[in-house]
Amino acid sequence: MLSARAIYHEIRDHDATYRLFCSVAAKGEAQGGWENARIAERIEDPVLRPKVARHGADEEKHGRLFEALLRRRGLDACDVPFEVDYTLRLERAGIGLAHERLGEDAPLSDEEILRYLVHSRVTEQRAHEEVEEQRAIFADDPELGRAIRMIADDERNHLSFTHEELARFAARGYADRIDEMAREYALVEIATYRDVSLGVMARMAEALGWSRPKRWLLAVGIHAIYVWERLWAWRRLTSIEPPERPGALAA
Ligand SMILES: [Fe+2]
Ligand SMILES: [Fe+2]
């Protein structure tokens, strides 16, 4: 069986793969939490600042949820190698704000806030789609299902927030800059997502002893998704639409 459902269930049912899945997720979420907290401290706009802080607090909570899932299985987090570290790979590719910048105290310029918001627009779309798929697949799992439902609800808020804030910047005359940046970020993201997916798949295949034909088919599937996204579907990561939940992260 090669459905997403069958693969996710296989990953959940084996300690080694469950450990990698939760560790990768915990690291990405914690990283997002740390970044949002630093960014909030460097935003002067009193409307935007608390929303970014809330965004950070949510991501940190997601990190803790995945750590708790590991503990409940008697596992601890494993190292997340660079090949499968989505967040770090995006940063190295020049997407969003660099860590060095977040170590400096100077307030963020509009251009830097846009880098943050466009990075969030693209990555929150991905997070939202992935977690909605997991929500459906693990609906009847008492522990994982509950955690994923909480996270899925937050990611909807985050995505809505990025639409709303980018629309505000667009109305202030930044629409062309946002379009240009969003296209650049989306094209880097889809290639990064493909590479991370191949890396995760190779590790899961190793741990679960998947056959060569099964590995080959999954790799073909990952490349096919990339082609579809590169030709057309990258646009869904960049459009600015009315927010699904206006004021989602407002205090
Ligand atoms: Fe998250
Ligand atoms: Fe998020």
Tab-separated table of C-alpha atoms and ligand atoms in Angstrom:
chain	number	residue	atom	x	y	z
A	1	MET	CA	0.000	0.000	0.000
A	2	LEU	CA	1.350	3.362	-0.995
A	3	SER	CA	-1.327	5.755	0.186
A	4	ALA	CA	-0.353	8.636	2.446
A	5	ARG	CA	-2.538	7.005	5.095
A	6	ALA	CA	-0.672	3.685	4.921
A	7	ILE	CA	2.711	5.409	5.047
A	8	TYR	CA	1.814	7.658	7.985
A	9	HIS	CA	0.437	4.668	9.886
A	10	GLU	CA	3.618	2.716	9.230
A	11	ILE	CA	5.680	5.662	10.498
A	12	ARG	CA	3.528	5.936	13.639
A	13	ASP	CA	3.655	2.220	14.373
A	14	HIS	CA	7.471	1.938	14.536
A	15	ASP	CA	9.523	3.631	17.241
A	16	ALA	CA	12.458	4.601	15.016
A	17	THR	CA	10.298	6.328	12.412
A	18	TYR	CA	7.920	7.856	14.952
A	19	ARG	CA	10.964	9.259	16.732
A	20	LEU	CA	12.278	10.861	13.552
A	21	PHE	CA	8.849	12.205	12.573
A	22	CYS	CA	8.250	13.821	15.987
A	23	SER	CA	11.847	15.055	16.303
A	24	VAL	CA	11.789	16.775	12.910
A	25	ALA	CA	8.432	18.351	13.732
A	26	ALA	CA	9.488	19.414	17.264
A	27	LYS	CA	12.682	21.040	15.990
A	28	GLY	CA	10.939	22.956	13.207
A	29	GLU	CA	8.197	24.202	15.519
A	30	ALA	CA	10.614	25.216	18.296
A	31	GLN	CA	12.775	27.015	15.763
A	32	GLY	CA	9.736	28.882	14.444
A	33	GLY	CA	8.805	29.817	18.018
A	34	TRP	CA	12.259	31.171	18.769
A	35	GLU	CA	12.369	33.198	15.549
A	36	ASN	CA	8.920	34.727	16.007
A	37	ALA	CA	9.763	35.737	19.583
A	38	ARG	CA	12.983	37.489	18.438
A	39	ILE	CA	11.158	39.132	15.535
A	40	ALA	CA	8.353	40.417	17.795
A	41	GLU	CA	10.933	42.125	20.015
A	42	ARG	CA	12.237	44.016	16.974
A	43	ILE	CA	8.869	45.204	15.671
A	44	GLU	CA	7.791	48.710	16.691
A	45	ASP	CA	4.247	48.621	15.227
A	46	PRO	CA	2.015	48.143	18.315
A	47	VAL	CA	-0.634	46.284	16.280
A	48	LEU	CA	1.688	43.802	14.626
A	49	ARG	CA	4.050	43.159	17.515
A	50	PRO	CA	1.694	41.213	19.840
A	51	LYS	CA	0.428	39.117	16.911
A	52	VAL	CA	3.952	38.015	16.072
A	53	ALA	CA	4.598	37.268	19.753
A	54	ARG	CA	1.435	35.138	19.824
A	55	HIS	CA	2.541	33.386	16.627
A	56	GLY	CA	5.820	32.530	18.376
A	57	ALA	CA	4.066	31.271	21.516
A	58	ASP	CA	1.876	28.979	19.376
A	59	GLU	CA	4.854	27.482	17.528
A	60	GLU	CA	6.686	26.915	20.806
A	61	LYS	CA	3.607	25.120	22.136
A	62	HIS	CA	3.592	22.917	19.015
A	63	GLY	CA	7.214	22.016	19.697
A	64	ARG	CA	6.283	21.009	23.245
A	65	LEU	CA	3.331	18.928	21.988
A	66	PHE	CA	5.632	16.862	19.776
A	67	GLU	CA	8.122	16.459	22.626
A	68	ALA	CA	5.285	15.231	24.851
A	69	LEU	CA	4.264	12.711	22.178
A	70	LEU	CA	7.826	11.381	22.182
A	71	ARG	CA	7.918	11.118	25.971
A	72	ARG	CA	4.627	9.240	26.061
A	73	ARG	CA	6.202	6.588	23.852
A	74	GLY	CA	9.261	6.493	26.112
A	75	LEU	CA	11.426	8.087	23.410
A	76	ASP	CA	13.653	11.137	23.367
A	77	ALA	CA	14.265	13.423	20.426
A	78	CYS	CA	16.958	12.402	17.944
A	79	ASP	CA	19.286	14.727	16.049
A	80	VAL	CA	17.780	16.289	12.961
A	81	PRO	CA	20.364	16.221	10.164
A	82	PHE	CA	20.642	19.191	7.814
A	83	GLU	CA	19.150	17.293	4.826
A	84	VAL	CA	15.813	16.959	6.607
A	85	ASP	CA	15.904	20.291	8.463
A	86	TYR	CA	13.333	22.288	6.459
A	87	THR	CA	13.596	25.463	8.569
A	88	LEU	CA	17.397	25.620	8.542
A	89	ARG	CA	17.596	24.808	4.848
A	90	LEU	CA	15.223	27.652	4.010
A	91	GLU	CA	17.266	30.054	6.111
A	92	ARG	CA	20.499	28.953	4.402
A	93	ALA	CA	18.786	29.518	1.055
A	94	GLY	CA	18.278	33.155	2.049
A	95	ILE	CA	14.544	32.935	2.739
A	96	GLY	CA	13.168	35.099	5.554
A	97	LEU	CA	15.440	36.720	8.137
A	98	ALA	CA	18.909	35.364	8.915
A	99	HIS	CA	19.764	34.341	12.468
A	100	GLU	CA	22.559	36.913	12.624
A	101	ARG	CA	19.998	39.633	12.030
A	102	LEU	CA	17.873	38.334	14.896
A	103	GLY	CA	20.905	38.684	17.162
A	104	GLU	CA	20.988	42.435	16.469
A	105	ASP	CA	18.777	44.826	18.421
A	106	ALA	CA	17.880	47.332	15.692
A	107	PRO	CA	14.154	47.493	14.848
A	108	LEU	CA	13.152	45.730	11.636
A	109	SER	CA	12.652	47.825	8.503
A	110	ASP	CA	9.507	47.422	6.388
A	111	GLU	CA	11.511	45.343	3.914
A	112	GLU	CA	12.615	43.033	6.739
A	113	ILE	CA	9.083	42.720	8.098
A	114	LEU	CA	7.977	41.797	4.587
A	115	ARG	CA	10.668	39.113	4.459
A	116	TYR	CA	9.224	37.703	7.670
A	117	LEU	CA	5.603	37.887	6.488
A	118	VAL	CA	6.232	36.427	3.037
A	119	HIS	CA	8.331	33.615	4.549
A	120	SER	CA	5.412	32.957	6.907
A	121	ARG	CA	2.846	33.128	4.090
A	122	VAL	CA	4.672	30.419	2.145
A	123	THR	CA	5.635	28.127	5.035
A	124	GLU	CA	2.310	28.421	6.856
A	125	GLN	CA	0.528	27.335	3.672
A	126	ARG	CA	2.717	24.234	3.649
A	127	ALA	CA	2.214	23.624	7.370
A	128	HIS	CA	-1.535	24.051	7.024
A	129	GLU	CA	-1.820	21.565	4.146
A	130	GLU	CA	0.427	18.963	5.807
A	131	VAL	CA	-1.298	19.122	9.153
A	132	GLU	CA	-4.774	18.976	7.598
A	133	GLU	CA	-3.749	15.764	5.841
A	134	GLN	CA	-2.425	14.391	9.136
A	135	ARG	CA	-5.573	15.487	10.940
A	136	ALA	CA	-7.690	13.388	8.587
A	137	ILE	CA	-5.326	10.397	8.748
A	138	PHE	CA	-4.964	10.358	12.546
A	139	ALA	CA	-8.536	11.393	13.351
A	140	ASP	CA	-9.133	8.274	15.446
A	141	ASP	CA	-5.732	8.203	17.175
A	142	PRO	CA	-6.375	9.223	20.797
A	143	GLU	CA	-2.992	10.893	21.446
A	144	LEU	CA	-1.554	11.950	18.115
A	145	GLY	CA	-5.003	12.905	16.807
A	146	ARG	CA	-5.649	15.272	19.692
A	147	ALA	CA	-2.291	17.042	19.357
A	148	ILE	CA	-2.636	17.346	15.585
A	149	ARG	CA	-6.141	18.817	15.891
A	150	MET	CA	-4.856	21.561	18.205
A	151	ILE	CA	-1.947	22.313	15.887
A	152	ALA	CA	-4.159	22.305	12.780
A	153	ASP	CA	-6.445	24.876	14.351
A	154	ASP	CA	-3.490	27.161	15.160
A	155	GLU	CA	-1.983	26.817	11.682
A	156	ARG	CA	-5.267	28.051	10.209
A	157	ASN	CA	-4.924	31.141	12.405
A	158	HIS	CA	-1.323	31.645	11.309
A	159	LEU	CA	-2.148	31.390	7.631
A	160	SER	CA	-5.061	33.772	8.049
A	161	PHE	CA	-2.758	36.222	9.870
A	162	THR	CA	-0.238	36.238	7.001
A	163	HIS	CA	-2.976	37.020	4.449
A	164	GLU	CA	-4.268	39.826	6.629
A	165	GLU	CA	-0.923	41.475	7.357
A	166	LEU	CA	0.326	41.195	3.783
A	167	ALA	CA	-2.898	42.811	2.565
A	168	ARG	CA	-2.191	45.711	4.936
A	169	PHE	CA	1.314	46.138	3.488
A	170	ALA	CA	-0.014	45.803	-0.067
A	171	ALA	CA	-2.483	48.615	0.638
A	172	ARG	CA	0.463	50.766	1.753
A	173	GLY	CA	2.091	50.457	-1.682
A	174	TYR	CA	4.129	47.264	-1.303
A	175	ALA	CA	2.030	45.031	-3.581
A	176	ASP	CA	4.667	44.691	-6.327
A	177	ARG	CA	7.467	44.027	-3.856
A	178	ILE	CA	5.333	41.364	-2.137
A	179	ASP	CA	4.574	39.668	-5.474
A	180	GLU	CA	8.217	39.582	-6.443
A	181	MET	CA	9.390	38.298	-3.061
A	182	ALA	CA	6.589	35.727	-2.785
A	183	ARG	CA	7.434	34.218	-6.154
A	184	GLU	CA	11.118	33.996	-5.252
A	185	TYR	CA	10.383	32.417	-1.854
A	186	ALA	CA	7.797	29.968	-3.207
A	187	LEU	CA	10.176	28.634	-5.862
A	188	VAL	CA	12.896	28.072	-3.272
A	189	GLU	CA	10.395	26.506	-0.868
A	190	ILE	CA	9.026	23.952	-3.319
A	191	ALA	CA	12.557	22.760	-4.175
A	192	THR	CA	13.473	22.633	-0.478
A	193	TYR	CA	10.287	20.737	0.337
A	194	ARG	CA	11.107	18.207	-2.398
A	195	ASP	CA	14.656	17.685	-1.091
A	196	VAL	CA	13.532	17.377	2.524
A	197	SER	CA	10.776	14.923	1.479
A	198	LEU	CA	13.333	12.789	-0.366
A	199	GLY	CA	15.619	12.896	2.690
A	200	VAL	CA	12.862	11.925	5.109
A	201	MET	CA	11.627	9.204	2.764
A	202	ALA	CA	15.129	7.700	2.437
A	203	ARG	CA	15.488	7.535	6.216
A	204	MET	CA	12.044	6.026	6.728
A	205	ALA	CA	12.763	3.507	3.955
A	206	GLU	CA	15.992	2.497	5.666
A	207	ALA	CA	14.363	2.106	9.091
A	208	LEU	CA	11.358	0.184	7.759
A	209	GLY	CA	13.220	-1.919	5.200
A	210	TRP	CA	11.135	-0.786	2.249
A	211	SER	CA	11.706	-2.598	-1.027
A	212	ARG	CA	13.478	-0.899	-3.931
A	213	PRO	CA	10.291	-0.631	-6.030
A	214	LYS	CA	8.467	1.001	-3.130
A	215	ARG	CA	11.303	3.514	-2.626
A	216	TRP	CA	11.393	4.209	-6.340
A	217	LEU	CA	7.655	4.803	-6.557
A	218	LEU	CA	7.705	7.180	-3.609
A	219	ALA	CA	10.622	9.133	-5.068
A	220	VAL	CA	8.767	9.388	-8.381
A	221	GLY	CA	5.734	10.678	-6.490
A	222	ILE	CA	7.817	13.355	-4.716
A	223	HIS	CA	9.360	14.492	-8.014
A	224	ALA	CA	5.922	14.546	-9.664
A	225	ILE	CA	4.577	16.814	-6.920
A	226	TYR	CA	7.539	19.118	-7.478
A	227	VAL	CA	6.870	19.333	-11.228
A	228	TRP	CA	3.195	20.091	-10.577
A	229	GLU	CA	4.145	22.804	-8.092
A	230	ARG	CA	6.876	24.270	-10.297
A	231	LEU	CA	4.600	24.509	-13.330
A	232	TRP	CA	1.516	25.779	-11.652
A	233	ALA	CA	0.729	25.104	-8.019
A	234	TRP	CA	3.452	27.345	-6.495
A	235	ARG	CA	0.933	30.155	-6.932
A	236	ARG	CA	-1.196	28.854	-4.069
A	237	LEU	CA	1.721	29.694	-1.730
A	238	THR	CA	1.787	33.322	-2.810
A	239	SER	CA	-1.728	34.681	-3.386
A	240	ILE	CA	-3.178	37.193	-0.935
A	241	GLU	CA	-6.793	36.479	-0.112
A	242	PRO	CA	-9.274	37.782	2.440
A	243	PRO	CA	-8.308	36.223	5.795
A	244	GLU	CA	-10.320	33.153	6.766
A	245	ARG	CA	-10.232	34.265	10.423
A	246	PRO	CA	-9.853	38.040	10.656
A	247	GLY	CA	-7.920	39.164	13.726
A	248	ALA	CA	-6.951	35.550	14.486
A	249	LEU	CA	-3.791	36.451	16.421
A	250	ALA	CA	-4.995	39.742	17.891
A	251	ALA	CA	-4.809	39.910	21.684
B	1	FE	FE	3.309	25.175	14.035
B	2	FE	FE	2.401	28.048	12.133
